[in-house]
Amino acid sequence: ELETELCVKNADFAPYAGLYIKTAPQTKTLKFDSCKNIPQCNNIHECGGIKNFNLRNMDYGHKILRLPETVSDIYLENCRNFSQNIDFSNLPNLWRVVLDNSDFQGVDNIYFPQGGKIGLLSLNNIAHFPENFDLSAFGSVGYLSADGSFFARNRMLPEKVSTIVVNRYRNSSRILDFSSVTEAKEVRFVLSNLEYLQQIKFPEKVERIVFEECVGLPEKLDLNIPGLENVTFSYDGTKNAVENISLSIGAGQTVAFVGPSGGGKSTLA
């Protein structure tokens, strides 16, 4: 059977006191786009075949959001007015979460499965992010993309994040802390202004650090990398300043970097 999509777009539910949704077994995507006056729907969690749930351009009217356990991909984009708590902890197969451009004013927390693995988490351009939001509940995240205002609060992150992308960092905080992550393949800054930063605390193990179209580059930062293991570093995302460097310096040791101009001495220092 072909997988199908149920999409409700530009609908006004004002005449309806409630909403009951029944989907066919082959329906894998449920989407609401630009709808008004959506009533409380008490049975979305009973739509057992749904894998992809999408809300776009929506005022959710402080309704409780309950999703079926089969959902793996969630998109809440350009949405607002959710209930006090958003609970995804009943979704064992959760793999992709995109919350971009949404306003979470009045939301105390967003709950995720404890110890779960997630492939993509996108948290860009979010207003009123819940203060209690804690990503350390995840066992690992493959690709974490968020804007500077999220990272500026130095929130706890999962121990393992394959790729961390910091978009448009513009904050005046002095320290940016990724040290709760023990292992990462890449940390990438994109279109960011780092001139106020004095220190970046990188994960204990990181393979690649990239600054792409950034200003205030890290010659004047204390990068505070405890040790280097197969690290590649680029200022522009195209040409590597250092490549596959492994280095460990013990406490009290004095080390001199010697080499020709442009060889990466300042980058390592």
PDB file of C-alpha atoms in Angstrom:
ATOM      1  CA  GLU A   1       0.000   0.000   0.000  1.00  0.00           C
ATOM      2  CA  LEU A   2       1.182   3.519  -0.774  1.00  0.00           C
ATOM      3  CA  GLU A   3       1.845   5.759   2.185  1.00  0.00           C
ATOM      4  CA  THR A   4      -0.484   8.741   2.235  1.00  0.00           C
ATOM      5  CA  GLU A   5      -0.642  12.199   3.814  1.00  0.00           C
ATOM      6  CA  LEU A   6      -3.557  13.931   5.493  1.00  0.00           C
ATOM      7  CA  CYS A   7      -3.119  17.701   5.196  1.00  0.00           C
ATOM      8  CA  VAL A   8      -5.538  20.280   6.588  1.00  0.00           C
ATOM      9  CA  LYS A   9      -4.708  23.761   5.298  1.00  0.00           C
ATOM     10  CA  ASN A  10      -6.257  27.219   5.784  1.00  0.00           C
ATOM     11  CA  ALA A  11      -9.217  25.759   7.696  1.00  0.00           C
ATOM     12  CA  ASP A  12     -11.244  27.654  10.301  1.00  0.00           C
ATOM     13  CA  PHE A  13     -12.602  25.374  13.012  1.00  0.00           C
ATOM     14  CA  ALA A  14     -14.598  28.101  14.811  1.00  0.00           C
ATOM     15  CA  PRO A  15     -17.994  26.338  14.327  1.00  0.00           C
ATOM     16  CA  TYR A  16     -16.720  23.109  15.903  1.00  0.00           C
ATOM     17  CA  ALA A  17     -16.535  22.404  19.635  1.00  0.00           C
ATOM     18  CA  GLY A  18     -14.247  19.401  19.184  1.00  0.00           C
ATOM     19  CA  LEU A  19     -12.205  17.568  16.616  1.00  0.00           C
ATOM     20  CA  TYR A  20     -12.033  13.811  16.061  1.00  0.00           C
ATOM     21  CA  ILE A  21      -9.504  12.481  13.576  1.00  0.00           C
ATOM     22  CA  LYS A  22      -9.594   9.029  12.047  1.00  0.00           C
ATOM     23  CA  THR A  23      -6.846   8.043   9.646  1.00  0.00           C
ATOM     24  CA  ALA A  24      -6.381   5.086   7.325  1.00  0.00           C
ATOM     25  CA  PRO A  25      -3.659   2.559   8.257  1.00  0.00           C
ATOM     26  CA  GLN A  26      -1.487   3.719   5.340  1.00  0.00           C
ATOM     27  CA  THR A  27      -1.619   7.376   6.439  1.00  0.00           C
ATOM     28  CA  LYS A  28       1.875   8.207   7.669  1.00  0.00           C
ATOM     29  CA  THR A  29       1.829  12.035   7.712  1.00  0.00           C
ATOM     30  CA  LEU A  30      -0.613  14.297   9.544  1.00  0.00           C
ATOM     31  CA  LYS A  31      -0.237  18.002   8.807  1.00  0.00           C
ATOM     32  CA  PHE A  32      -2.048  21.172   9.891  1.00  0.00           C
ATOM     33  CA  ASP A  33      -1.002  24.322   8.047  1.00  0.00           C
ATOM     34  CA  SER A  34      -2.284  27.876   8.646  1.00  0.00           C
ATOM     35  CA  CYS A  35      -5.475  26.772  10.425  1.00  0.00           C
ATOM     36  CA  LYS A  36      -7.547  28.917  12.803  1.00  0.00           C
ATOM     37  CA  ASN A  37      -9.476  28.225  15.997  1.00  0.00           C
ATOM     38  CA  ILE A  38      -8.385  24.613  16.227  1.00  0.00           C
ATOM     39  CA  PRO A  39     -10.424  22.843  18.933  1.00  0.00           C
ATOM     40  CA  GLN A  40      -9.124  20.330  21.410  1.00  0.00           C
ATOM     41  CA  CYS A  41      -8.421  17.047  19.643  1.00  0.00           C
ATOM     42  CA  ASN A  42      -8.385  14.217  22.163  1.00  0.00           C
ATOM     43  CA  ASN A  43      -7.620  11.316  19.875  1.00  0.00           C
ATOM     44  CA  ILE A  44      -4.587  12.237  17.754  1.00  0.00           C
ATOM     45  CA  HIS A  45      -2.625   9.802  19.921  1.00  0.00           C
ATOM     46  CA  GLU A  46      -4.933   7.023  18.689  1.00  0.00           C
ATOM     47  CA  CYS A  47      -3.896   7.479  15.024  1.00  0.00           C
ATOM     48  CA  GLY A  48      -1.489   4.582  15.304  1.00  0.00           C
ATOM     49  CA  GLY A  49       0.136   4.623  11.866  1.00  0.00           C
ATOM     50  CA  ILE A  50       1.290   8.246  11.924  1.00  0.00           C
ATOM     51  CA  LYS A  51       5.067   8.688  11.620  1.00  0.00           C
ATOM     52  CA  ASN A  52       5.299  12.379  10.658  1.00  0.00           C
ATOM     53  CA  PHE A  53       3.423  15.116  12.530  1.00  0.00           C
ATOM     54  CA  ASN A  54       3.506  18.681  11.203  1.00  0.00           C
ATOM     55  CA  LEU A  55       2.161  21.971  12.558  1.00  0.00           C
ATOM     56  CA  ARG A  56       3.021  25.030  10.471  1.00  0.00           C
ATOM     57  CA  ASN A  57       1.918  28.658  10.863  1.00  0.00           C
ATOM     58  CA  MET A  58      -0.431  27.756  13.701  1.00  0.00           C
ATOM     59  CA  ASP A  59      -1.907  29.311  16.819  1.00  0.00           C
ATOM     60  CA  TYR A  60      -2.493  26.152  18.823  1.00  0.00           C
ATOM     61  CA  GLY A  61      -4.742  27.907  21.322  1.00  0.00           C
ATOM     62  CA  HIS A  62      -3.114  26.393  24.444  1.00  0.00           C
ATOM     63  CA  LYS A  63      -4.515  22.946  23.595  1.00  0.00           C
ATOM     64  CA  ILE A  64      -2.830  19.796  24.940  1.00  0.00           C
ATOM     65  CA  LEU A  65      -0.738  18.057  22.305  1.00  0.00           C
ATOM     66  CA  ARG A  66      -0.719  14.234  22.542  1.00  0.00           C
ATOM     67  CA  LEU A  67       0.844  12.196  19.757  1.00  0.00           C
ATOM     68  CA  PRO A  68       0.774   8.471  18.918  1.00  0.00           C
ATOM     69  CA  GLU A  69       3.760   6.367  19.928  1.00  0.00           C
ATOM     70  CA  THR A  70       4.531   5.652  16.262  1.00  0.00           C
ATOM     71  CA  VAL A  71       5.574   9.261  15.539  1.00  0.00           C
ATOM     72  CA  SER A  72       9.251   9.600  14.609  1.00  0.00           C
ATOM     73  CA  ASP A  73       9.365  13.070  12.999  1.00  0.00           C
ATOM     74  CA  ILE A  74       7.892  16.248  14.532  1.00  0.00           C
ATOM     75  CA  TYR A  75       7.789  19.656  12.865  1.00  0.00           C
ATOM     76  CA  LEU A  76       6.395  22.597  14.882  1.00  0.00           C
ATOM     77  CA  GLU A  77       7.345  25.550  12.681  1.00  0.00           C
ATOM     78  CA  ASN A  78       6.178  29.136  13.128  1.00  0.00           C
ATOM     79  CA  CYS A  79       3.680  28.086  15.811  1.00  0.00           C
ATOM     80  CA  ARG A  80       2.606  29.612  19.115  1.00  0.00           C
ATOM     81  CA  ASN A  81       0.307  29.310  22.132  1.00  0.00           C
ATOM     82  CA  PHE A  82       0.989  25.768  23.260  1.00  0.00           C
ATOM     83  CA  SER A  83      -0.105  24.282  26.576  1.00  0.00           C
ATOM     84  CA  GLN A  84       2.018  24.672  29.712  1.00  0.00           C
ATOM     85  CA  ASN A  85       3.957  21.456  29.072  1.00  0.00           C
ATOM     86  CA  ILE A  86       4.702  19.690  25.797  1.00  0.00           C
ATOM     87  CA  ASP A  87       5.292  16.007  26.334  1.00  0.00           C
ATOM     88  CA  PHE A  88       6.997  13.807  23.736  1.00  0.00           C
ATOM     89  CA  SER A  89       8.343  11.356  26.313  1.00  0.00           C
ATOM     90  CA  ASN A  90       5.980   8.603  25.070  1.00  0.00           C
ATOM     91  CA  LEU A  91       7.630   8.509  21.612  1.00  0.00           C
ATOM     92  CA  PRO A  92      10.293   5.771  21.671  1.00  0.00           C
ATOM     93  CA  ASN A  93      11.006   6.084  17.922  1.00  0.00           C
ATOM     94  CA  LEU A  94      11.524   9.842  17.897  1.00  0.00           C
ATOM     95  CA  TRP A  95      14.210  10.674  15.350  1.00  0.00           C
ATOM     96  CA  ARG A  96      13.704  14.164  13.917  1.00  0.00           C
ATOM     97  CA  VAL A  97      12.460  17.289  15.781  1.00  0.00           C
ATOM     98  CA  VAL A  98      12.250  20.726  14.144  1.00  0.00           C
ATOM     99  CA  LEU A  99      10.929  23.602  16.286  1.00  0.00           C
ATOM    100  CA  ASP A 100      12.156  26.530  14.174  1.00  0.00           C
ATOM    101  CA  ASN A 101      10.562  30.000  14.274  1.00  0.00           C
ATOM    102  CA  SER A 102       8.083  29.080  17.022  1.00  0.00           C
ATOM    103  CA  ASP A 103       7.102  30.945  20.187  1.00  0.00           C
ATOM    104  CA  PHE A 104       6.942  28.897  23.396  1.00  0.00           C
ATOM    105  CA  GLN A 105       5.747  31.636  25.726  1.00  0.00           C
ATOM    106  CA  GLY A 106       3.935  30.065  28.680  1.00  0.00           C
ATOM    107  CA  VAL A 107       5.523  26.651  28.144  1.00  0.00           C
ATOM    108  CA  ASP A 108       7.407  25.406  31.222  1.00  0.00           C
ATOM    109  CA  ASN A 109       9.141  22.487  29.576  1.00  0.00           C
ATOM    110  CA  ILE A 110       9.340  20.167  26.588  1.00  0.00           C
ATOM    111  CA  TYR A 111       9.791  16.537  27.613  1.00  0.00           C
ATOM    112  CA  PHE A 112      11.651  13.990  25.498  1.00  0.00           C
ATOM    113  CA  PRO A 113      12.291  10.245  25.961  1.00  0.00           C
ATOM    114  CA  GLN A 114      14.960   9.592  28.583  1.00  0.00           C
ATOM    115  CA  GLY A 115      18.164   8.215  27.097  1.00  0.00           C
ATOM    116  CA  GLY A 116      16.803   8.233  23.562  1.00  0.00           C
ATOM    117  CA  LYS A 117      18.798   8.703  20.370  1.00  0.00           C
ATOM    118  CA  ILE A 118      17.712  11.398  17.956  1.00  0.00           C
ATOM    119  CA  GLY A 119      19.061  12.069  14.477  1.00  0.00           C
ATOM    120  CA  LEU A 120      18.172  15.763  14.017  1.00  0.00           C
ATOM    121  CA  LEU A 121      17.225  18.491  16.475  1.00  0.00           C
ATOM    122  CA  SER A 122      16.709  21.993  15.014  1.00  0.00           C
ATOM    123  CA  LEU A 123      16.100  24.904  17.432  1.00  0.00           C
ATOM    124  CA  ASN A 124      16.535  28.068  15.367  1.00  0.00           C
ATOM    125  CA  ASN A 125      14.919  31.476  15.838  1.00  0.00           C
ATOM    126  CA  ILE A 126      12.795  30.417  18.813  1.00  0.00           C
ATOM    127  CA  ALA A 127      11.094  32.945  21.076  1.00  0.00           C
ATOM    128  CA  HIS A 128      10.591  32.375  24.820  1.00  0.00           C
ATOM    129  CA  PHE A 129      12.407  29.088  24.973  1.00  0.00           C
ATOM    130  CA  PRO A 130      11.399  27.117  28.111  1.00  0.00           C
ATOM    131  CA  GLU A 131      13.823  27.822  30.944  1.00  0.00           C
ATOM    132  CA  ASN A 132      13.713  24.201  32.125  1.00  0.00           C
ATOM    133  CA  PHE A 133      14.567  22.751  28.720  1.00  0.00           C
ATOM    134  CA  ASP A 134      17.232  20.077  29.243  1.00  0.00           C
ATOM    135  CA  LEU A 135      18.779  18.186  26.345  1.00  0.00           C
ATOM    136  CA  SER A 136      20.880  16.001  28.614  1.00  0.00           C
ATOM    137  CA  ALA A 137      17.913  13.606  28.781  1.00  0.00           C
ATOM    138  CA  PHE A 138      18.926  12.353  25.332  1.00  0.00           C
ATOM    139  CA  GLY A 139      21.469   9.582  25.074  1.00  0.00           C
ATOM    140  CA  SER A 140      22.820  11.079  21.871  1.00  0.00           C
ATOM    141  CA  VAL A 141      21.988  13.547  19.087  1.00  0.00           C
ATOM    142  CA  GLY A 142      23.275  13.185  15.554  1.00  0.00           C
ATOM    143  CA  TYR A 143      22.856  16.767  14.322  1.00  0.00           C
ATOM    144  CA  LEU A 144      22.066  19.666  16.672  1.00  0.00           C
ATOM    145  CA  SER A 145      21.397  23.017  15.007  1.00  0.00           C
ATOM    146  CA  ALA A 146      20.429  26.075  17.064  1.00  0.00           C
ATOM    147  CA  ASP A 147      20.924  29.807  17.029  1.00  0.00           C
ATOM    148  CA  GLY A 148      23.226  31.744  19.302  1.00  0.00           C
ATOM    149  CA  SER A 149      20.560  32.711  21.837  1.00  0.00           C
ATOM    150  CA  PHE A 150      20.028  29.027  22.676  1.00  0.00           C
ATOM    151  CA  PHE A 151      23.714  28.254  23.203  1.00  0.00           C
ATOM    152  CA  ALA A 152      24.376  31.552  25.040  1.00  0.00           C
ATOM    153  CA  ARG A 153      22.516  30.170  28.056  1.00  0.00           C
ATOM    154  CA  ASN A 154      25.043  27.302  28.218  1.00  0.00           C
ATOM    155  CA  ARG A 155      22.353  24.685  28.605  1.00  0.00           C
ATOM    156  CA  MET A 156      23.202  21.072  29.413  1.00  0.00           C
ATOM    157  CA  LEU A 157      23.665  19.082  26.226  1.00  0.00           C
ATOM    158  CA  PRO A 158      23.712  15.306  25.625  1.00  0.00           C
ATOM    159  CA  GLU A 159      27.022  13.559  26.237  1.00  0.00           C
ATOM    160  CA  LYS A 160      27.300  12.588  22.584  1.00  0.00           C
ATOM    161  CA  VAL A 161      26.480  14.959  19.731  1.00  0.00           C
ATOM    162  CA  SER A 162      27.941  14.140  16.342  1.00  0.00           C
ATOM    163  CA  THR A 163      27.584  17.651  14.849  1.00  0.00           C
ATOM    164  CA  ILE A 164      26.909  20.931  16.680  1.00  0.00           C
ATOM    165  CA  VAL A 165      25.960  23.909  14.495  1.00  0.00           C
ATOM    166  CA  VAL A 166      25.805  27.387  16.066  1.00  0.00           C
ATOM    167  CA  ASN A 167      23.911  29.761  13.785  1.00  0.00           C
ATOM    168  CA  ARG A 168      24.170  33.565  13.921  1.00  0.00           C
ATOM    169  CA  TYR A 169      25.736  33.885  17.359  1.00  0.00           C
ATOM    170  CA  ARG A 170      25.391  37.565  18.356  1.00  0.00           C
ATOM    171  CA  ASN A 171      25.328  37.480  22.150  1.00  0.00           C
ATOM    172  CA  SER A 172      27.534  39.339  24.602  1.00  0.00           C
ATOM    173  CA  SER A 173      28.194  36.369  26.900  1.00  0.00           C
ATOM    174  CA  ARG A 174      31.884  35.813  27.670  1.00  0.00           C
ATOM    175  CA  ILE A 175      31.899  32.023  27.807  1.00  0.00           C
ATOM    176  CA  LEU A 176      30.351  29.474  25.474  1.00  0.00           C
ATOM    177  CA  ASP A 177      30.287  26.037  27.068  1.00  0.00           C
ATOM    178  CA  PHE A 178      30.008  22.730  25.199  1.00  0.00           C
ATOM    179  CA  SER A 179      31.920  20.775  27.840  1.00  0.00           C
ATOM    180  CA  SER A 180      28.883  18.696  28.849  1.00  0.00           C
ATOM    181  CA  VAL A 181      29.387  16.956  25.490  1.00  0.00           C
ATOM    182  CA  THR A 182      32.142  14.371  25.878  1.00  0.00           C
ATOM    183  CA  GLU A 183      32.453  13.477  22.210  1.00  0.00           C
ATOM    184  CA  ALA A 184      31.662  15.328  18.951  1.00  0.00           C
ATOM    185  CA  LYS A 185      32.776  14.965  15.357  1.00  0.00           C
ATOM    186  CA  GLU A 186      32.279  18.621  14.431  1.00  0.00           C
ATOM    187  CA  VAL A 187      31.501  21.977  16.017  1.00  0.00           C
ATOM    188  CA  ARG A 188      30.589  24.567  13.383  1.00  0.00           C
ATOM    189  CA  PHE A 189      29.901  28.302  13.786  1.00  0.00           C
ATOM    190  CA  VAL A 190      27.952  29.915  10.924  1.00  0.00           C
ATOM    191  CA  LEU A 191      27.466  33.671  10.287  1.00  0.00           C
ATOM    192  CA  SER A 192      28.445  34.441  13.879  1.00  0.00           C
ATOM    193  CA  ASN A 193      30.011  37.405  15.668  1.00  0.00           C
ATOM    194  CA  LEU A 194      32.400  36.088  18.310  1.00  0.00           C
ATOM    195  CA  GLU A 195      34.176  39.318  19.232  1.00  0.00           C
ATOM    196  CA  TYR A 196      32.842  39.418  22.819  1.00  0.00           C
ATOM    197  CA  LEU A 197      33.726  35.820  23.608  1.00  0.00           C
ATOM    198  CA  GLN A 198      36.726  35.191  25.833  1.00  0.00           C
ATOM    199  CA  GLN A 199      36.437  31.434  26.072  1.00  0.00           C
ATOM    200  CA  ILE A 200      34.876  28.514  24.246  1.00  0.00           C
ATOM    201  CA  LYS A 201      34.809  25.273  26.182  1.00  0.00           C
ATOM    202  CA  PHE A 202      34.782  22.564  23.557  1.00  0.00           C
ATOM    203  CA  PRO A 203      33.847  18.886  24.058  1.00  0.00           C
ATOM    204  CA  GLU A 204      36.563  16.688  25.526  1.00  0.00           C
ATOM    205  CA  LYS A 205      36.913  14.949  22.160  1.00  0.00           C
ATOM    206  CA  VAL A 206      36.228  16.884  18.975  1.00  0.00           C
ATOM    207  CA  GLU A 207      37.484  16.028  15.487  1.00  0.00           C
ATOM    208  CA  ARG A 208      36.740  19.188  13.522  1.00  0.00           C
ATOM    209  CA  ILE A 209      36.130  22.865  14.354  1.00  0.00           C
ATOM    210  CA  VAL A 210      34.849  25.198  11.629  1.00  0.00           C
ATOM    211  CA  PHE A 211      34.161  28.946  11.596  1.00  0.00           C
ATOM    212  CA  GLU A 212      32.101  29.737   8.488  1.00  0.00           C
ATOM    213  CA  GLU A 213      31.620  33.414   7.555  1.00  0.00           C
ATOM    214  CA  CYS A 214      32.284  34.566  11.117  1.00  0.00           C
ATOM    215  CA  VAL A 215      33.898  37.696  12.576  1.00  0.00           C
ATOM    216  CA  GLY A 216      35.924  37.971  15.770  1.00  0.00           C
ATOM    217  CA  LEU A 217      37.841  34.817  14.919  1.00  0.00           C
ATOM    218  CA  PRO A 218      39.449  32.782  17.668  1.00  0.00           C
ATOM    219  CA  GLU A 219      43.037  34.018  17.593  1.00  0.00           C
ATOM    220  CA  LYS A 220      41.973  36.133  20.577  1.00  0.00           C
ATOM    221  CA  LEU A 221      39.925  33.399  22.276  1.00  0.00           C
ATOM    222  CA  ASP A 222      40.928  30.854  24.869  1.00  0.00           C
ATOM    223  CA  LEU A 223      39.575  27.764  23.144  1.00  0.00           C
ATOM    224  CA  ASN A 224      40.260  25.638  26.233  1.00  0.00           C
ATOM    225  CA  ILE A 225      40.495  22.308  24.394  1.00  0.00           C
ATOM    226  CA  PRO A 226      41.723  19.746  26.981  1.00  0.00           C
ATOM    227  CA  GLY A 227      43.324  17.563  24.313  1.00  0.00           C
ATOM    228  CA  LEU A 228      43.281  17.179  20.567  1.00  0.00           C
ATOM    229  CA  GLU A 229      42.629  13.934  18.753  1.00  0.00           C
ATOM    230  CA  ASN A 230      42.549  13.968  14.934  1.00  0.00           C
ATOM    231  CA  VAL A 231      41.321  17.591  14.954  1.00  0.00           C
ATOM    232  CA  THR A 232      40.782  19.580  11.771  1.00  0.00           C
ATOM    233  CA  PHE A 233      40.228  23.343  12.039  1.00  0.00           C
ATOM    234  CA  SER A 234      39.041  25.809   9.383  1.00  0.00           C
ATOM    235  CA  TYR A 235      38.397  29.550   9.508  1.00  0.00           C
ATOM    236  CA  ASP A 236      36.178  29.661   6.436  1.00  0.00           C
ATOM    237  CA  GLY A 237      34.824  26.144   6.009  1.00  0.00           C
ATOM    238  CA  THR A 238      36.853  25.539   2.836  1.00  0.00           C
ATOM    239  CA  LYS A 239      40.596  25.661   3.615  1.00  0.00           C
ATOM    240  CA  ASN A 240      41.938  23.844   6.669  1.00  0.00           C
ATOM    241  CA  ALA A 241      44.334  25.781   8.927  1.00  0.00           C
ATOM    242  CA  VAL A 242      45.305  22.542  10.671  1.00  0.00           C
ATOM    243  CA  GLU A 243      44.340  19.019   9.693  1.00  0.00           C
ATOM    244  CA  ASN A 244      44.187  15.721  11.616  1.00  0.00           C
ATOM    245  CA  ILE A 245      46.164  17.061  14.581  1.00  0.00           C
ATOM    246  CA  SER A 246      46.485  14.989  17.769  1.00  0.00           C
ATOM    247  CA  LEU A 247      48.018  16.660  20.806  1.00  0.00           C
ATOM    248  CA  SER A 248      48.059  16.203  24.570  1.00  0.00           C
ATOM    249  CA  ILE A 249      49.889  18.624  26.892  1.00  0.00           C
ATOM    250  CA  GLY A 250      50.227  17.740  30.541  1.00  0.00           C
ATOM    251  CA  ALA A 251      49.784  20.151  33.409  1.00  0.00           C
ATOM    252  CA  GLY A 252      52.891  22.308  33.897  1.00  0.00           C
ATOM    253  CA  GLN A 253      54.430  21.378  30.549  1.00  0.00           C
ATOM    254  CA  THR A 254      55.913  24.041  28.279  1.00  0.00           C
ATOM    255  CA  VAL A 255      55.553  23.445  24.552  1.00  0.00           C
ATOM    256  CA  ALA A 256      56.830  25.534  21.635  1.00  0.00           C
ATOM    257  CA  PHE A 257      55.206  25.443  18.197  1.00  0.00           C
ATOM    258  CA  VAL A 258      57.839  25.948  15.495  1.00  0.00           C
ATOM    259  CA  GLY A 259      57.183  26.192  11.764  1.00  0.00           C
ATOM    260  CA  PRO A 260      56.828  28.460   8.724  1.00  0.00           C
ATOM    261  CA  SER A 261      54.380  31.357   8.484  1.00  0.00           C
ATOM    262  CA  GLY A 262      50.847  30.111   7.819  1.00  0.00           C
ATOM    263  CA  GLY A 263      51.616  26.658   9.153  1.00  0.00           C
ATOM    264  CA  GLY A 264      48.917  26.778  11.849  1.00  0.00           C
ATOM    265  CA  LYS A 265      50.987  27.756  14.909  1.00  0.00           C
ATOM    266  CA  SER A 266      48.654  30.555  16.036  1.00  0.00           C
ATOM    267  CA  THR A 267      45.595  28.391  15.446  1.00  0.00           C
ATOM    268  CA  LEU A 268      46.961  25.681  17.733  1.00  0.00           C
ATOM    269  CA  ALA A 269      48.064  28.178  20.354  1.00  0.00           C
TER     270      ALA A 269
END
